[in-house]
Tab-separated table of C-alpha atoms and ligand atoms in Angstrom:
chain	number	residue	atom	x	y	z
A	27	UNK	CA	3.033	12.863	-9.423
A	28	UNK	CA	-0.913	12.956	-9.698
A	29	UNK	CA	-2.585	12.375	-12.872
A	30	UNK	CA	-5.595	13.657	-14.528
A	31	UNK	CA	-6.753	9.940	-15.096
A	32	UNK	CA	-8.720	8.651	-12.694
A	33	UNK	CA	-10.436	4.739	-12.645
A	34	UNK	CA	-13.401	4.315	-10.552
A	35	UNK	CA	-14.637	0.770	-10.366
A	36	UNK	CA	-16.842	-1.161	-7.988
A	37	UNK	CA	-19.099	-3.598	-8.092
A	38	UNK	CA	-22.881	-2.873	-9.266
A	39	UNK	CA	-25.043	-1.645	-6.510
A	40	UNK	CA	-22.136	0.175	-4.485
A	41	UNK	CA	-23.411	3.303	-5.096
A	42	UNK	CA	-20.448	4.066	-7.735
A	43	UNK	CA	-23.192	6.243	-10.296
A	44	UNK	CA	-24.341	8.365	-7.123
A	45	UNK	CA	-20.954	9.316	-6.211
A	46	UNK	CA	-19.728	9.671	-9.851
A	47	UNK	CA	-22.530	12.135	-10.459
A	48	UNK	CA	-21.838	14.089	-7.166
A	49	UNK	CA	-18.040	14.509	-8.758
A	50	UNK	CA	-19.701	15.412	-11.986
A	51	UNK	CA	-21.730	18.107	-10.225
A	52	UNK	CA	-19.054	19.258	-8.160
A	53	UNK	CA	-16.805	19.623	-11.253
A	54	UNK	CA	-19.328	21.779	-13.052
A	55	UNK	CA	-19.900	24.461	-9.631
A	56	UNK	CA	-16.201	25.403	-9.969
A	57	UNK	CA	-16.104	25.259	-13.314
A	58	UNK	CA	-13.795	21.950	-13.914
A	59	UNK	CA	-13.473	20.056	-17.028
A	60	UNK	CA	-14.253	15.900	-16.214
A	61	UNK	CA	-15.380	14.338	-18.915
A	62	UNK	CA	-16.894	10.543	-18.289
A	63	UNK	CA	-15.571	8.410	-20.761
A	64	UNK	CA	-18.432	6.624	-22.782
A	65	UNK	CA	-17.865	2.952	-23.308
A	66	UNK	CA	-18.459	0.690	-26.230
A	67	UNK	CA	-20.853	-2.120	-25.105
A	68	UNK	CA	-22.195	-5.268	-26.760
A	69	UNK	CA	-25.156	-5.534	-23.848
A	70	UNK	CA	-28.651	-4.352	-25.206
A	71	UNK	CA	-29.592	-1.101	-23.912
A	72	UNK	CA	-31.544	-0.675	-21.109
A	73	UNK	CA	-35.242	1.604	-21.140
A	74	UNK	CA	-33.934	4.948	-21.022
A	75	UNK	CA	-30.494	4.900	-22.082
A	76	UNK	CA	-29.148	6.585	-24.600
A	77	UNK	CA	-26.851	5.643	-27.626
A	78	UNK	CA	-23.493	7.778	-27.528
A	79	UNK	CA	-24.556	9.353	-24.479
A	80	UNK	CA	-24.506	6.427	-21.303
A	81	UNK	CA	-22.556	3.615	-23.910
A	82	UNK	CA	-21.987	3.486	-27.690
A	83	UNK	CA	-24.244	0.359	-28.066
A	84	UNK	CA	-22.178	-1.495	-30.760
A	85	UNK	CA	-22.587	-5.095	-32.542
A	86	UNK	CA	-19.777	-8.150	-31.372
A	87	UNK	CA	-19.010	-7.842	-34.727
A	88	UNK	CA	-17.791	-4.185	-34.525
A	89	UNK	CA	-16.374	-4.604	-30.936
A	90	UNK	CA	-13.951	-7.502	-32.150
A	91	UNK	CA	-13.133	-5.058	-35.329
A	92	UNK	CA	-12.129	-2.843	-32.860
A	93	UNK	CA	-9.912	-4.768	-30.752
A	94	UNK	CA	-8.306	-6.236	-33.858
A	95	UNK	CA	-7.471	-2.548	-34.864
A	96	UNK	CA	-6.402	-1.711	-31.366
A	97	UNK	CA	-8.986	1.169	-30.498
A	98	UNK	CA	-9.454	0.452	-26.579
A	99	UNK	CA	-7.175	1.323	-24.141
A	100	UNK	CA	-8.680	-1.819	-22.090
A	101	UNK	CA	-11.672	-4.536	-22.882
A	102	UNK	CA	-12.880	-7.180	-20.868
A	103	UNK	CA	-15.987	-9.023	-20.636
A	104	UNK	CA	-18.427	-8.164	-18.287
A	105	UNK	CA	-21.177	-10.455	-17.220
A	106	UNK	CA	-21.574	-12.310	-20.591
A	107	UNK	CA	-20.969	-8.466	-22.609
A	108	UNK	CA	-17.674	-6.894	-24.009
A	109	UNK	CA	-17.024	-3.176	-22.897
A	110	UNK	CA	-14.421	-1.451	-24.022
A	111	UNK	CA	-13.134	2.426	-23.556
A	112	UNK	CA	-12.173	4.043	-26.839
A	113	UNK	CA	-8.517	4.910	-26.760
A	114	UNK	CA	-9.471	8.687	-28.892
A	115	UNK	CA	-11.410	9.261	-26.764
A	116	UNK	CA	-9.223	9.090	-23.753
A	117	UNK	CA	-6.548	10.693	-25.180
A	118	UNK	CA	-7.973	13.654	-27.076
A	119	UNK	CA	-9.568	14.675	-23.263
A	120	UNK	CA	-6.575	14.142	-21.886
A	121	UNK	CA	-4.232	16.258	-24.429
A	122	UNK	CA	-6.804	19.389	-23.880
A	123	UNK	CA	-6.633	19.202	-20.123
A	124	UNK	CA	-9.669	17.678	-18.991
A	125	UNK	CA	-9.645	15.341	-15.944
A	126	UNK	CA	-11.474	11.995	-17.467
A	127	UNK	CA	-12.893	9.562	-15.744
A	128	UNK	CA	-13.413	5.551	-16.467
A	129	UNK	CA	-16.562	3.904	-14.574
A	130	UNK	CA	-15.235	0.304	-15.855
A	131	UNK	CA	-15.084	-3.138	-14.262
A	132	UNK	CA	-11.906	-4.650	-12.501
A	133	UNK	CA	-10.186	-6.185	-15.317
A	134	UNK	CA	-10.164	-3.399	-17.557
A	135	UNK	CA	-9.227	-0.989	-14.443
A	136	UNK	CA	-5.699	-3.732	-14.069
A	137	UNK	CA	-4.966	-3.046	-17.622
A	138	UNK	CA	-5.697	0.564	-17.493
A	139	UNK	CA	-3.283	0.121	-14.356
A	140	UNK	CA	-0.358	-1.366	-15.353
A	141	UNK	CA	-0.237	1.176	-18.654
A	142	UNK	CA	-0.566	4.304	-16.450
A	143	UNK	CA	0.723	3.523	-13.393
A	144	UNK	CA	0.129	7.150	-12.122
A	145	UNK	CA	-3.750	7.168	-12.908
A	146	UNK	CA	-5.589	7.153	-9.594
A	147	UNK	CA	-7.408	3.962	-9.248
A	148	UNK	CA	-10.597	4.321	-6.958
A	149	UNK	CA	-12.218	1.204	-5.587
A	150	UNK	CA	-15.614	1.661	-4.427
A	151	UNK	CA	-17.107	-1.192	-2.035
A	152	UNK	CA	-20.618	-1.904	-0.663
A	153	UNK	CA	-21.309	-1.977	3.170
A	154	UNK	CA	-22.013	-5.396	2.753
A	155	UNK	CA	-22.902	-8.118	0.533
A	156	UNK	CA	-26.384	-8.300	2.015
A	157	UNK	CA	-26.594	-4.526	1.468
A	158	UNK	CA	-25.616	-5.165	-2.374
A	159	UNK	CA	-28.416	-8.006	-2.374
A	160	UNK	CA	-30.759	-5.058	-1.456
A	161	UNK	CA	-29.560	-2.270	-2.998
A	162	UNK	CA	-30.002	-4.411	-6.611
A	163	UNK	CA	-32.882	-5.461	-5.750
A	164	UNK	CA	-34.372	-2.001	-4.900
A	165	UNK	CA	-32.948	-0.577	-8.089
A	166	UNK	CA	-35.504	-2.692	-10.110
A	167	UNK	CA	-32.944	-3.072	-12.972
A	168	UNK	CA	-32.291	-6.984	-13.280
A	169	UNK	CA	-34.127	-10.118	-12.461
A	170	UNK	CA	-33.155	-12.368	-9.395
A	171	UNK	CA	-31.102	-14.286	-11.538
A	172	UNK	CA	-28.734	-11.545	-12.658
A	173	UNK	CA	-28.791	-10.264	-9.175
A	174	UNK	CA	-27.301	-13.155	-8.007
A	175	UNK	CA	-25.032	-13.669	-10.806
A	176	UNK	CA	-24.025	-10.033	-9.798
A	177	UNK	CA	-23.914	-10.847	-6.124
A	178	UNK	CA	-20.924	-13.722	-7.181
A	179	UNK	CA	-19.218	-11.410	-8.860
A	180	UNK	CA	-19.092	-8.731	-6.509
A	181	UNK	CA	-17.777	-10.933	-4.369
A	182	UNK	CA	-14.349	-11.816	-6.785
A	183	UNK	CA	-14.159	-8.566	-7.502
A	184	UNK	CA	-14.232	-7.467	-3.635
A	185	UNK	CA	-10.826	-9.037	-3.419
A	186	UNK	CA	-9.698	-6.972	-6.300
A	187	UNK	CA	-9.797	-4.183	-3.994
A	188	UNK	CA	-5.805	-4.262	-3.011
A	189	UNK	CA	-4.998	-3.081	-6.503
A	190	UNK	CA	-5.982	0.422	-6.355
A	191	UNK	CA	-4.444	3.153	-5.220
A	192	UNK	CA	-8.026	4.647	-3.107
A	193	UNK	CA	-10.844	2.499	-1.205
A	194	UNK	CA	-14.009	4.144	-0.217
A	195	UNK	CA	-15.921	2.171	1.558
A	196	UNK	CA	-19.615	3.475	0.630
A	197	UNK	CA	-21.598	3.218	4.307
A	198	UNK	CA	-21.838	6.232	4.404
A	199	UNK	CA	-22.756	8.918	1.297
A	200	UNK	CA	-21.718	12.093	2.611
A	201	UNK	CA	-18.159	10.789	3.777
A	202	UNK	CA	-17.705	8.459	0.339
A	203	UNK	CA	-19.055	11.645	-1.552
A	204	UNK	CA	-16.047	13.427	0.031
A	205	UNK	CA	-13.260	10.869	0.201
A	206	UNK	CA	-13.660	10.957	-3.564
A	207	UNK	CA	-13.844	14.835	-4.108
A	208	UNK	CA	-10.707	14.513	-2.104
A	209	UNK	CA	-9.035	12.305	-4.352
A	210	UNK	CA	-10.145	14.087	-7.540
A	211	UNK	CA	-9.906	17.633	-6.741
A	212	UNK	CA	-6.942	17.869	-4.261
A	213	UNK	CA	-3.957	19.552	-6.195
A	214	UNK	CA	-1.835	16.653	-4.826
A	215	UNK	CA	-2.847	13.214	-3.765
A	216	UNK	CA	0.568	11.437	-4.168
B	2	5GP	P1	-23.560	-1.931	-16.867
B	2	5GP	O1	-23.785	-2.773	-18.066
B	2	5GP	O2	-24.383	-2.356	-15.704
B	2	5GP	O3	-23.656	-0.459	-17.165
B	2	5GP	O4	-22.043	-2.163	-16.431
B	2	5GP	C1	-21.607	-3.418	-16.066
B	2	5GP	C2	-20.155	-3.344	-15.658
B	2	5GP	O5	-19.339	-3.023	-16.786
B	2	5GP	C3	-19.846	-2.291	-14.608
B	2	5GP	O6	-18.976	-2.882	-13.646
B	2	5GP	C4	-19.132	-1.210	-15.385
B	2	5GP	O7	-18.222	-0.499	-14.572
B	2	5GP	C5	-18.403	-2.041	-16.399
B	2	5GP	N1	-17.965	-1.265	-17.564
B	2	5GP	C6	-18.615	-0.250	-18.186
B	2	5GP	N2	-17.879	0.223	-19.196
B	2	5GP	C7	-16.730	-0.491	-19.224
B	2	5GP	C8	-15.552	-0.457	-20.031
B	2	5GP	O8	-15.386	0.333	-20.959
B	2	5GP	N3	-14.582	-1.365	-19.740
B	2	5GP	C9	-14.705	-2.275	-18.722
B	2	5GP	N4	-13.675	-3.101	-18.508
B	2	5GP	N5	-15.781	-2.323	-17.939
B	2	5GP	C10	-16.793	-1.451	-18.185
């Protein structure tokens, strides 16, 4: 049986917020409810973001409060921050219908796993590590030093990639773009 849930993970600089947007879009021309989970993060936020809307920025203090009362569905730590998606949340999309959509890291998509073993679990890879070098790089977002510490983890979480249900390989946009419209907009994708 398919499942409204659906787990997109990859590691930063595979394109993953390019094709989650062209889903997003795609949802909203025919009229389909997706709603993108927001995540609560202990990293600082970034120029431009905004609070509620891309993360609910929170304190470690709050985050562990959290945890302790069993409010995520899954948490993990994610280069040095915690993230965590907000079981509500999840659940009050899911009870009114809506297709939702997690954009989280590879540890919290194996927990997410192994509590909803129908969810479809998208992994998302780069062309190549070199291409993931650049494509951070180009993005302007991080120093060197977090690119590389990026680049390391990419590469552990690259072999992650035999847990989930769906790989797109991202060399291409158009065809990722619709391998993943495929998998979330199909009325069966077994
Ligand atoms: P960024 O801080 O660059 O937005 O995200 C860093 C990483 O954290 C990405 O791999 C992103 O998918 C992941 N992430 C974002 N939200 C969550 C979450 O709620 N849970 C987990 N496990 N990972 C998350």
């Amino acid at each position: 049986m398919s499942s409204n849930l659906f787990i997109v993970t990859a590691p930063s600089g595979a394109g993953k917020t390019t094709l989650i947007k062209k889903a997003l879009d795609y949802a909203k021309n025919i009229g389909e409810e997706v709603h993108l989970a927001v995540s609560h993060t202990t990293r600082k936020p970034r120029a431009g973001e905004i609070d509620g809307k891309d993360y609910c920025f929170v304190s470690e203090e709050e985050f562990k409060q959290s945890v302790v009362n069993n409010e995520y569905l899954e948490h993990a730590t994610v280069h040095g921050n915690l993230y965590g998606t907000p079981r509500n949340q999840i659940e009050n999309a899911l009870n009114r219908g809506s297709k939702v959509l997690l954009e989280i890291d590879w540890q919290g998509a194996l927990q997410i796993i192994e509590h909803f073993p129908n969810a479809e679990s998208i992994f998302i890879s780069p062309p190549s590590v070199d291409e993931l070098r650049h494509r951070l790089t180009q993005r302007g977002l991080d120093s060197q030093e977090v690119i590389e510490r990026r680049i390391k983890g990419a590469q552990v979480e690259l072999d992650q990639s035999v847990h989930f249900k769906h790989q797109i390989s991202n060399i291409s946009l158009d065809i990722a773009t619709k391998n993943l419209l495929n998998i979330m907009f199909r009325e069966n994708h077994g």
